[in-house]
Amino acid sequence: MSNILWKIQDTANKYVTVLSQILKVDVVIVDLNLIRVAGTVRYKEKNNLNMSDEGHIAKMVIETGEKKIISNPKENEICKNCPERLNCVETFHMNAPIKLNGKGHRYHSLCMYY
């Protein structure tokens, strides 16, 4: 699926832009290797860059295939090892797997930040 996601990168960028405008949040799509395929607002300039240093929640979602919703990232247990925790500007974080036909042992990730 990683190859498919990169083939539709332009469409993915349009998709995250629409979601961002409707929901009033930043949206990012990352591939299996935690490379940003698409992103909005503060993440747009970081497309095609590796986010493994700051993407520990996305990594967890990719590995487990389970969504994560965090209402207060600075204080949530899941964020305790994040190097940016004390400087975090996020007040809400949702991360969900992107599955192809509901199958696969590894997934991509759709992240939304507020």
mmCIF file of N, CA and C in Angstrom:
data_model
loop_
_atom_site.group_PDB
_atom_site.id
_atom_site.type_symbol
_atom_site.label_atom_id
_atom_site.label_comp_id
_atom_site.label_asym_id
_atom_site.label_seq_id
_atom_site.Cartn_x
_atom_site.Cartn_y
_atom_site.Cartn_z
ATOM 1 N N MET A 1 0.822 -1.202 0.000
ATOM 2 C CA MET A 1 0.000 0.000 0.000
ATOM 3 C C MET A 1 0.860 1.259 0.000
ATOM 4 N N SER A 2 2.047 1.176 0.545
ATOM 5 C CA SER A 2 2.908 2.352 0.614
ATOM 6 C C SER A 2 3.094 2.953 -0.770
ATOM 7 N N ASN A 3 3.315 2.100 -1.743
ATOM 8 C CA ASN A 3 3.492 2.543 -3.112
ATOM 9 C C ASN A 3 2.234 3.241 -3.618
ATOM 10 N N ILE A 4 1.065 2.700 -3.303
ATOM 11 C CA ILE A 4 -0.209 3.284 -3.735
ATOM 12 C C ILE A 4 -0.368 4.681 -3.151
ATOM 13 N N LEU A 5 -0.065 4.833 -1.879
ATOM 14 C CA LEU A 5 -0.215 6.117 -1.216
ATOM 15 C C LEU A 5 0.657 7.191 -1.873
ATOM 16 N N TRP A 6 1.861 6.833 -2.238
ATOM 17 C CA TRP A 6 2.738 7.804 -2.891
ATOM 18 C C TRP A 6 2.273 8.116 -4.308
ATOM 19 N N LYS A 7 1.646 7.147 -4.953
ATOM 20 C CA LYS A 7 1.116 7.384 -6.305
ATOM 21 C C LYS A 7 -0.040 8.371 -6.285
ATOM 22 N N ILE A 8 -0.762 8.435 -5.171
ATOM 23 C CA ILE A 8 -1.902 9.349 -5.071
ATOM 24 C C ILE A 8 -1.603 10.519 -4.132
ATOM 25 N N GLN A 9 -0.352 10.886 -4.020
ATOM 26 C CA GLN A 9 0.042 11.948 -3.089
ATOM 27 C C GLN A 9 -0.712 13.256 -3.353
ATOM 28 N N ASP A 10 -0.897 13.624 -4.616
ATOM 29 C CA ASP A 10 -1.631 14.857 -4.922
ATOM 30 C C ASP A 10 -3.065 14.781 -4.403
ATOM 31 N N THR A 11 -3.700 13.647 -4.591
ATOM 32 C CA THR A 11 -5.067 13.441 -4.100
ATOM 33 C C THR A 11 -5.087 13.443 -2.577
ATOM 34 N N ALA A 12 -4.091 12.825 -1.958
ATOM 35 C CA ALA A 12 -4.000 12.805 -0.492
ATOM 36 C C ALA A 12 -3.874 14.224 0.047
ATOM 37 N N ASN A 13 -3.094 15.066 -0.617
ATOM 38 C CA ASN A 13 -2.958 16.461 -0.189
ATOM 39 C C ASN A 13 -4.281 17.214 -0.300
ATOM 40 N N LYS A 14 -5.048 16.960 -1.349
ATOM 41 C CA LYS A 14 -6.365 17.582 -1.481
ATOM 42 C C LYS A 14 -7.299 17.104 -0.372
ATOM 43 N N TYR A 15 -7.236 15.811 -0.075
ATOM 44 C CA TYR A 15 -8.081 15.210 0.961
ATOM 45 C C TYR A 15 -7.794 15.823 2.334
ATOM 46 N N VAL A 16 -6.524 15.949 2.703
ATOM 47 C CA VAL A 16 -6.200 16.514 4.017
ATOM 48 C C VAL A 16 -6.564 17.999 4.077
ATOM 49 N N THR A 17 -6.457 18.692 2.955
ATOM 50 C CA THR A 17 -6.833 20.109 2.919
ATOM 51 C C THR A 17 -8.329 20.273 3.178
ATOM 52 N N VAL A 18 -9.141 19.445 2.532
ATOM 53 C CA VAL A 18 -10.589 19.507 2.735
ATOM 54 C C VAL A 18 -10.940 19.157 4.179
ATOM 55 N N LEU A 19 -10.365 18.079 4.706
ATOM 56 C CA LEU A 19 -10.622 17.701 6.100
ATOM 57 C C LEU A 19 -10.219 18.820 7.054
ATOM 58 N N SER A 20 -9.080 19.406 6.815
ATOM 59 C CA SER A 20 -8.585 20.478 7.671
ATOM 60 C C SER A 20 -9.531 21.675 7.668
ATOM 61 N N GLN A 21 -10.018 22.038 6.502
ATOM 62 C CA GLN A 21 -10.918 23.188 6.397
ATOM 63 C C GLN A 21 -12.266 22.913 7.052
ATOM 64 N N ILE A 22 -12.780 21.713 6.898
ATOM 65 C CA ILE A 22 -14.079 21.366 7.482
ATOM 66 C C ILE A 22 -13.988 21.238 9.001
ATOM 67 N N LEU A 23 -12.963 20.533 9.478
ATOM 68 C CA LEU A 23 -12.842 20.235 10.907
ATOM 69 C C LEU A 23 -12.062 21.292 11.694
ATOM 70 N N LYS A 24 -11.404 22.214 10.971
ATOM 71 C CA LYS A 24 -10.590 23.263 11.617
ATOM 72 C C LYS A 24 -9.462 22.673 12.465
ATOM 73 N N VAL A 25 -8.770 21.678 11.905
ATOM 74 C CA VAL A 25 -7.632 21.027 12.549
ATOM 75 C C VAL A 25 -6.527 20.832 11.515
ATOM 76 N N ASP A 26 -5.305 20.601 11.971
ATOM 77 C CA ASP A 26 -4.231 20.189 11.078
ATOM 78 C C ASP A 26 -4.387 18.699 10.828
ATOM 79 N N VAL A 27 -4.093 18.270 9.612
ATOM 80 C CA VAL A 27 -4.229 16.865 9.239
ATOM 81 C C VAL A 27 -2.945 16.420 8.546
ATOM 82 N N VAL A 28 -2.493 15.204 8.881
ATOM 83 C CA VAL A 28 -1.280 14.636 8.288
ATOM 84 C C VAL A 28 -1.551 13.177 7.922
ATOM 85 N N ILE A 29 -1.010 12.750 6.789
ATOM 86 C CA ILE A 29 -1.010 11.331 6.419
ATOM 87 C C ILE A 29 0.446 10.899 6.347
ATOM 88 N N VAL A 30 0.767 9.799 7.031
ATOM 89 C CA VAL A 30 2.123 9.262 6.985
ATOM 90 C C VAL A 30 2.094 7.843 6.442
ATOM 91 N N ASP A 31 3.208 7.426 5.854
ATOM 92 C CA ASP A 31 3.296 6.063 5.347
ATOM 93 C C ASP A 31 3.849 5.129 6.424
ATOM 94 N N LEU A 32 4.082 3.889 6.061
ATOM 95 C CA LEU A 32 4.555 2.876 7.012
ATOM 96 C C LEU A 32 5.881 3.230 7.659
ATOM 97 N N ASN A 33 6.675 4.030 6.969
ATOM 98 C CA ASN A 33 8.003 4.406 7.466
ATOM 99 C C ASN A 33 7.998 5.754 8.178
ATOM 100 N N LEU A 34 6.805 6.264 8.488
ATOM 101 C CA LEU A 34 6.621 7.551 9.160
ATOM 102 C C LEU A 34 7.132 8.728 8.335
ATOM 103 N N ILE A 35 6.993 8.619 7.023
ATOM 104 C CA ILE A 35 7.294 9.724 6.118
ATOM 105 C C ILE A 35 5.973 10.440 5.829
ATOM 106 N N ARG A 36 5.951 11.757 5.984
ATOM 107 C CA ARG A 36 4.725 12.516 5.717
ATOM 108 C C ARG A 36 4.431 12.506 4.222
ATOM 109 N N VAL A 37 3.294 11.963 3.864
ATOM 110 C CA VAL A 37 2.840 11.940 2.478
ATOM 111 C C VAL A 37 2.069 13.220 2.179
ATOM 112 N N ALA A 38 1.273 13.669 3.153
ATOM 113 C CA ALA A 38 0.451 14.868 2.983
ATOM 114 C C ALA A 38 0.271 15.542 4.339
ATOM 115 N N GLY A 39 0.143 16.852 4.320
ATOM 116 C CA GLY A 39 -0.065 17.577 5.568
ATOM 117 C C GLY A 39 -0.583 18.972 5.312
ATOM 118 N N THR A 40 -1.183 19.564 6.345
ATOM 119 C CA THR A 40 -1.754 20.900 6.216
ATOM 120 C C THR A 40 -1.093 21.871 7.189
ATOM 121 N N VAL A 41 -1.330 23.122 6.971
ATOM 122 C CA VAL A 41 -0.925 24.260 7.790
ATOM 123 C C VAL A 41 0.514 24.107 8.293
ATOM 124 N N ARG A 42 0.706 23.849 9.584
ATOM 125 C CA ARG A 42 2.076 23.842 10.125
ATOM 126 C C ARG A 42 2.883 22.621 9.694
ATOM 127 N N TYR A 43 2.259 21.646 9.053
ATOM 128 C CA TYR A 43 2.973 20.447 8.617
ATOM 129 C C TYR A 43 3.175 20.390 7.096
ATOM 130 N N LYS A 44 2.584 21.303 6.355
ATOM 131 C CA LYS A 44 2.645 21.269 4.899
ATOM 132 C C LYS A 44 4.081 21.313 4.374
ATOM 133 N N GLU A 45 4.916 22.132 4.983
ATOM 134 C CA GLU A 45 6.312 22.260 4.545
ATOM 135 C C GLU A 45 7.142 21.031 4.920
ATOM 136 N N LYS A 46 6.575 20.143 5.729
ATOM 137 C CA LYS A 46 7.305 18.952 6.163
ATOM 138 C C LYS A 46 6.895 17.711 5.385
ATOM 139 N N ASN A 47 6.101 17.886 4.319
ATOM 140 C CA ASN A 47 5.751 16.739 3.479
ATOM 141 C C ASN A 47 7.020 16.106 2.920
ATOM 142 N N ASN A 48 7.012 14.802 2.797
ATOM 143 C CA ASN A 48 8.129 14.003 2.276
ATOM 144 C C ASN A 48 9.271 13.867 3.277
ATOM 145 N N LEU A 49 9.090 14.357 4.503
ATOM 146 C CA LEU A 49 10.127 14.245 5.517
ATOM 147 C C LEU A 49 9.769 13.177 6.547
ATOM 148 N N ASN A 50 10.781 12.587 7.129
ATOM 149 C CA ASN A 50 10.604 11.564 8.150
ATOM 150 C C ASN A 50 10.180 12.221 9.463
ATOM 151 N N MET A 51 9.169 11.654 10.108
ATOM 152 C CA MET A 51 8.695 12.194 11.376
ATOM 153 C C MET A 51 8.848 11.194 12.518
ATOM 154 N N SER A 52 9.767 10.254 12.370
ATOM 155 C CA SER A 52 9.903 9.211 13.394
ATOM 156 C C SER A 52 10.336 9.760 14.751
ATOM 157 N N ASP A 53 11.029 10.903 14.793
ATOM 158 C CA ASP A 53 11.420 11.491 16.073
ATOM 159 C C ASP A 53 10.236 12.051 16.850
ATOM 160 N N GLU A 54 9.190 12.447 16.127
ATOM 161 C CA GLU A 54 8.037 13.055 16.775
ATOM 162 C C GLU A 54 6.750 12.273 16.559
ATOM 163 N N GLY A 55 6.820 11.142 15.918
ATOM 164 C CA GLY A 55 5.622 10.398 15.556
ATOM 165 C C GLY A 55 5.404 9.107 16.312
ATOM 166 N N HIS A 56 5.655 9.120 17.618
ATOM 167 C CA HIS A 56 5.531 7.858 18.352
ATOM 168 C C HIS A 56 4.086 7.365 18.427
ATOM 169 N N ILE A 57 3.110 8.260 18.394
ATOM 170 C CA ILE A 57 1.707 7.821 18.401
ATOM 171 C C ILE A 57 1.359 7.228 17.040
ATOM 172 N N ALA A 58 1.787 7.875 15.965
ATOM 173 C CA ALA A 58 1.547 7.333 14.622
ATOM 174 C C ALA A 58 2.194 5.957 14.479
ATOM 175 N N LYS A 59 3.387 5.806 15.020
ATOM 176 C CA LYS A 59 4.075 4.516 14.961
ATOM 177 C C LYS A 59 3.256 3.442 15.687
ATOM 178 N N MET A 60 2.708 3.792 16.842
ATOM 179 C CA MET A 60 1.892 2.857 17.610
ATOM 180 C C MET A 60 0.642 2.448 16.817
ATOM 181 N N VAL A 61 0.017 3.422 16.171
ATOM 182 C CA VAL A 61 -1.180 3.151 15.372
ATOM 183 C C VAL A 61 -0.844 2.277 14.169
ATOM 184 N N ILE A 62 0.281 2.554 13.521
ATOM 185 C CA ILE A 62 0.708 1.748 12.376
ATOM 186 C C ILE A 62 0.970 0.304 12.807
ATOM 187 N N GLU A 63 1.596 0.118 13.951
ATOM 188 C CA GLU A 63 1.927 -1.223 14.422
ATOM 189 C C GLU A 63 0.711 -2.005 14.905
ATOM 190 N N THR A 64 -0.240 -1.332 15.570
ATOM 191 C CA THR A 64 -1.381 -2.042 16.159
ATOM 192 C C THR A 64 -2.628 -2.040 15.286
ATOM 193 N N GLY A 65 -2.752 -1.042 14.405
ATOM 194 C CA GLY A 65 -3.961 -0.915 13.608
ATOM 195 C C GLY A 65 -5.132 -0.362 14.401
ATOM 196 N N GLU A 66 -4.865 0.168 15.611
ATOM 197 C CA GLU A 66 -5.916 0.710 16.465
ATOM 198 C C GLU A 66 -5.794 2.227 16.563
ATOM 199 N N LYS A 67 -6.933 2.917 16.532
ATOM 200 C CA LYS A 67 -6.907 4.382 16.627
ATOM 201 C C LYS A 67 -6.558 4.830 18.038
ATOM 202 N N LYS A 68 -6.034 6.046 18.133
ATOM 203 C CA LYS A 68 -5.709 6.660 19.419
ATOM 204 C C LYS A 68 -6.304 8.062 19.445
ATOM 205 N N ILE A 69 -7.004 8.389 20.523
ATOM 206 C CA ILE A 69 -7.565 9.720 20.708
ATOM 207 C C ILE A 69 -7.041 10.257 22.032
ATOM 208 N N ILE A 70 -6.418 11.424 21.970
ATOM 209 C CA ILE A 70 -5.790 12.012 23.155
ATOM 210 C C ILE A 70 -6.327 13.431 23.318
ATOM 211 N N SER A 71 -7.019 13.671 24.417
ATOM 212 C CA SER A 71 -7.649 14.974 24.617
ATOM 213 C C SER A 71 -6.708 16.013 25.248
ATOM 214 N N ASN A 72 -5.664 15.587 25.921
ATOM 215 C CA ASN A 72 -4.717 16.538 26.498
ATOM 216 C C ASN A 72 -3.300 15.971 26.361
ATOM 217 N N PRO A 73 -2.691 16.165 25.198
ATOM 218 C CA PRO A 73 -1.386 15.553 24.939
ATOM 219 C C PRO A 73 -0.296 15.838 25.967
ATOM 220 N N LYS A 74 -0.256 17.022 26.531
ATOM 221 C CA LYS A 74 0.804 17.344 27.491
ATOM 222 C C LYS A 74 0.718 16.496 28.755
ATOM 223 N N GLU A 75 -0.475 16.068 29.114
ATOM 224 C CA GLU A 75 -0.656 15.347 30.367
ATOM 225 C C GLU A 75 -0.978 13.863 30.185
ATOM 226 N N ASN A 76 -1.203 13.424 28.961
ATOM 227 C CA ASN A 76 -1.586 12.042 28.723
ATOM 228 C C ASN A 76 -0.397 11.100 28.872
ATOM 229 N N GLU A 77 -0.637 9.973 29.486
ATOM 230 C CA GLU A 77 0.396 8.956 29.731
ATOM 231 C C GLU A 77 1.089 8.527 28.437
ATOM 232 N N ILE A 78 0.333 8.430 27.361
ATOM 233 C CA ILE A 78 0.880 7.959 26.089
ATOM 234 C C ILE A 78 1.941 8.924 25.531
ATOM 235 N N CYS A 79 1.900 10.175 25.970
ATOM 236 C CA CYS A 79 2.833 11.195 25.478
ATOM 237 C C CYS A 79 4.033 11.427 26.393
ATOM 238 N N LYS A 80 4.112 10.685 27.470
ATOM 239 C CA LYS A 80 5.134 10.973 28.487
ATOM 240 C C LYS A 80 6.568 10.881 27.972
ATOM 241 N N ASN A 81 6.836 10.078 26.946
ATOM 242 C CA ASN A 81 8.193 9.941 26.418
ATOM 243 C C ASN A 81 8.478 10.819 25.202
ATOM 244 N N CYS A 82 7.507 11.622 24.810
ATOM 245 C CA CYS A 82 7.688 12.494 23.649
ATOM 246 C C CYS A 82 8.666 13.611 23.998
ATOM 247 N N PRO A 83 9.693 13.827 23.176
ATOM 248 C CA PRO A 83 10.668 14.883 23.464
ATOM 249 C C PRO A 83 10.070 16.289 23.381
ATOM 250 N N GLU A 84 8.935 16.441 22.715
ATOM 251 C CA GLU A 84 8.300 17.750 22.563
ATOM 252 C C GLU A 84 7.130 17.959 23.519
ATOM 253 N N ARG A 85 6.937 17.028 24.455
ATOM 254 C CA ARG A 85 5.765 17.073 25.338
ATOM 255 C C ARG A 85 5.610 18.415 26.051
ATOM 256 N N LEU A 86 6.661 18.930 26.624
ATOM 257 C CA LEU A 86 6.555 20.177 27.387
ATOM 258 C C LEU A 86 6.328 21.399 26.498
ATOM 259 N N ASN A 87 6.707 21.299 25.239
ATOM 260 C CA ASN A 87 6.515 22.400 24.290
ATOM 261 C C ASN A 87 5.349 22.161 23.338
ATOM 262 N N CYS A 88 4.588 21.126 23.574
ATOM 263 C CA CYS A 88 3.515 20.725 22.671
ATOM 264 C C CYS A 88 2.461 21.821 22.535
ATOM 265 N N VAL A 89 2.087 22.110 21.304
ATOM 266 C CA VAL A 89 1.055 23.107 21.046
ATOM 267 C C VAL A 89 -0.304 22.449 20.791
ATOM 268 N N GLU A 90 -0.319 21.129 20.744
ATOM 269 C CA GLU A 90 -1.564 20.406 20.486
ATOM 270 C C GLU A 90 -2.421 20.330 21.745
ATOM 271 N N THR A 91 -3.715 20.507 21.563
ATOM 272 C CA THR A 91 -4.645 20.341 22.672
ATOM 273 C C THR A 91 -5.511 19.107 22.465
ATOM 274 N N PHE A 92 -5.443 18.537 21.271
ATOM 275 C CA PHE A 92 -6.193 17.328 20.924
ATOM 276 C C PHE A 92 -5.408 16.596 19.848
ATOM 277 N N HIS A 93 -5.398 15.282 19.917
ATOM 278 C CA HIS A 93 -4.680 14.477 18.925
ATOM 279 C C HIS A 93 -5.513 13.237 18.624
ATOM 280 N N MET A 94 -5.799 13.024 17.353
ATOM 281 C CA MET A 94 -6.472 11.794 16.935
ATOM 282 C C MET A 94 -5.635 11.163 15.841
ATOM 283 N N ASN A 95 -5.389 9.891 15.966
ATOM 284 C CA ASN A 95 -4.579 9.179 14.996
ATOM 285 C C ASN A 95 -5.296 7.882 14.669
ATOM 286 N N ALA A 96 -5.529 7.639 13.385
ATOM 287 C CA ALA A 96 -6.262 6.443 12.973
ATOM 288 C C ALA A 96 -5.521 5.750 11.836
ATOM 289 N N PRO A 97 -5.626 4.423 11.796
ATOM 290 C CA PRO A 97 -4.969 3.695 10.707
ATOM 291 C C PRO A 97 -5.711 3.890 9.388
ATOM 292 N N ILE A 98 -4.976 3.854 8.307
ATOM 293 C CA ILE A 98 -5.557 3.844 6.966
ATOM 294 C C ILE A 98 -5.332 2.433 6.439
ATOM 295 N N LYS A 99 -6.418 1.742 6.166
ATOM 296 C CA LYS A 99 -6.330 0.348 5.723
ATOM 297 C C LYS A 99 -6.788 0.235 4.272
ATOM 298 N N LEU A 100 -6.191 -0.667 3.535
ATOM 299 C CA LEU A 100 -6.589 -0.947 2.163
ATOM 300 C C LEU A 100 -7.492 -2.169 2.178
ATOM 301 N N ASN A 101 -8.745 -1.974 1.837
ATOM 302 C CA ASN A 101 -9.737 -3.062 1.844
ATOM 303 C C ASN A 101 -9.827 -3.744 3.204
ATOM 304 N N GLY A 102 -9.547 -3.018 4.262
ATOM 305 C CA GLY A 102 -9.646 -3.560 5.616
ATOM 306 C C GLY A 102 -8.609 -4.615 5.931
ATOM 307 N N LYS A 103 -7.586 -4.742 5.076
ATOM 308 C CA LYS A 103 -6.592 -5.798 5.251
ATOM 309 C C LYS A 103 -5.208 -5.218 5.488
ATOM 310 N N GLY A 104 -4.316 -6.096 5.896
ATOM 311 C CA GLY A 104 -2.921 -5.730 6.035
ATOM 312 C C GLY A 104 -2.423 -5.902 7.443
ATOM 313 N N HIS A 105 -1.169 -6.245 7.575
ATOM 314 C CA HIS A 105 -0.595 -6.402 8.909
ATOM 315 C C HIS A 105 0.075 -5.122 9.377
ATOM 316 N N ARG A 106 0.308 -4.185 8.464
ATOM 317 C CA ARG A 106 0.826 -2.862 8.832
ATOM 318 C C ARG A 106 -0.015 -1.832 8.101
ATOM 319 N N TYR A 107 -0.155 -0.676 8.696
ATOM 320 C CA TYR A 107 -1.048 0.336 8.167
ATOM 321 C C TYR A 107 -0.334 1.668 8.009
ATOM 322 N N HIS A 108 -0.994 2.581 7.329
ATOM 323 C CA HIS A 108 -0.570 3.972 7.273
ATOM 324 C C HIS A 108 -1.348 4.698 8.359
ATOM 325 N N SER A 109 -1.097 5.965 8.513
ATOM 326 C CA SER A 109 -1.737 6.687 9.610
ATOM 327 C C SER A 109 -2.283 8.034 9.148
ATOM 328 N N LEU A 110 -3.471 8.355 9.649
ATOM 329 C CA LEU A 110 -4.099 9.652 9.454
ATOM 330 C C LEU A 110 -4.127 10.340 10.804
ATOM 331 N N CYS A 111 -3.461 11.478 10.919
ATOM 332 C CA CYS A 111 -3.357 12.195 12.193
ATOM 333 C C CYS A 111 -4.100 13.520 12.089
ATOM 334 N N MET A 112 -4.825 13.866 13.162
ATOM 335 C CA MET A 112 -5.477 15.172 13.238
ATOM 336 C C MET A 112 -5.078 15.840 14.541
ATOM 337 N N TYR A 113 -4.730 17.118 14.441
ATOM 338 C CA TYR A 113 -4.249 17.859 15.607
ATOM 339 C C TYR A 113 -5.050 19.142 15.764
ATOM 340 N N TYR A 114 -5.300 19.515 16.981
ATOM 341 C CA TYR A 114 -5.958 20.780 17.275
ATOM 342 C C TYR A 114 -5.210 21.474 18.376
#
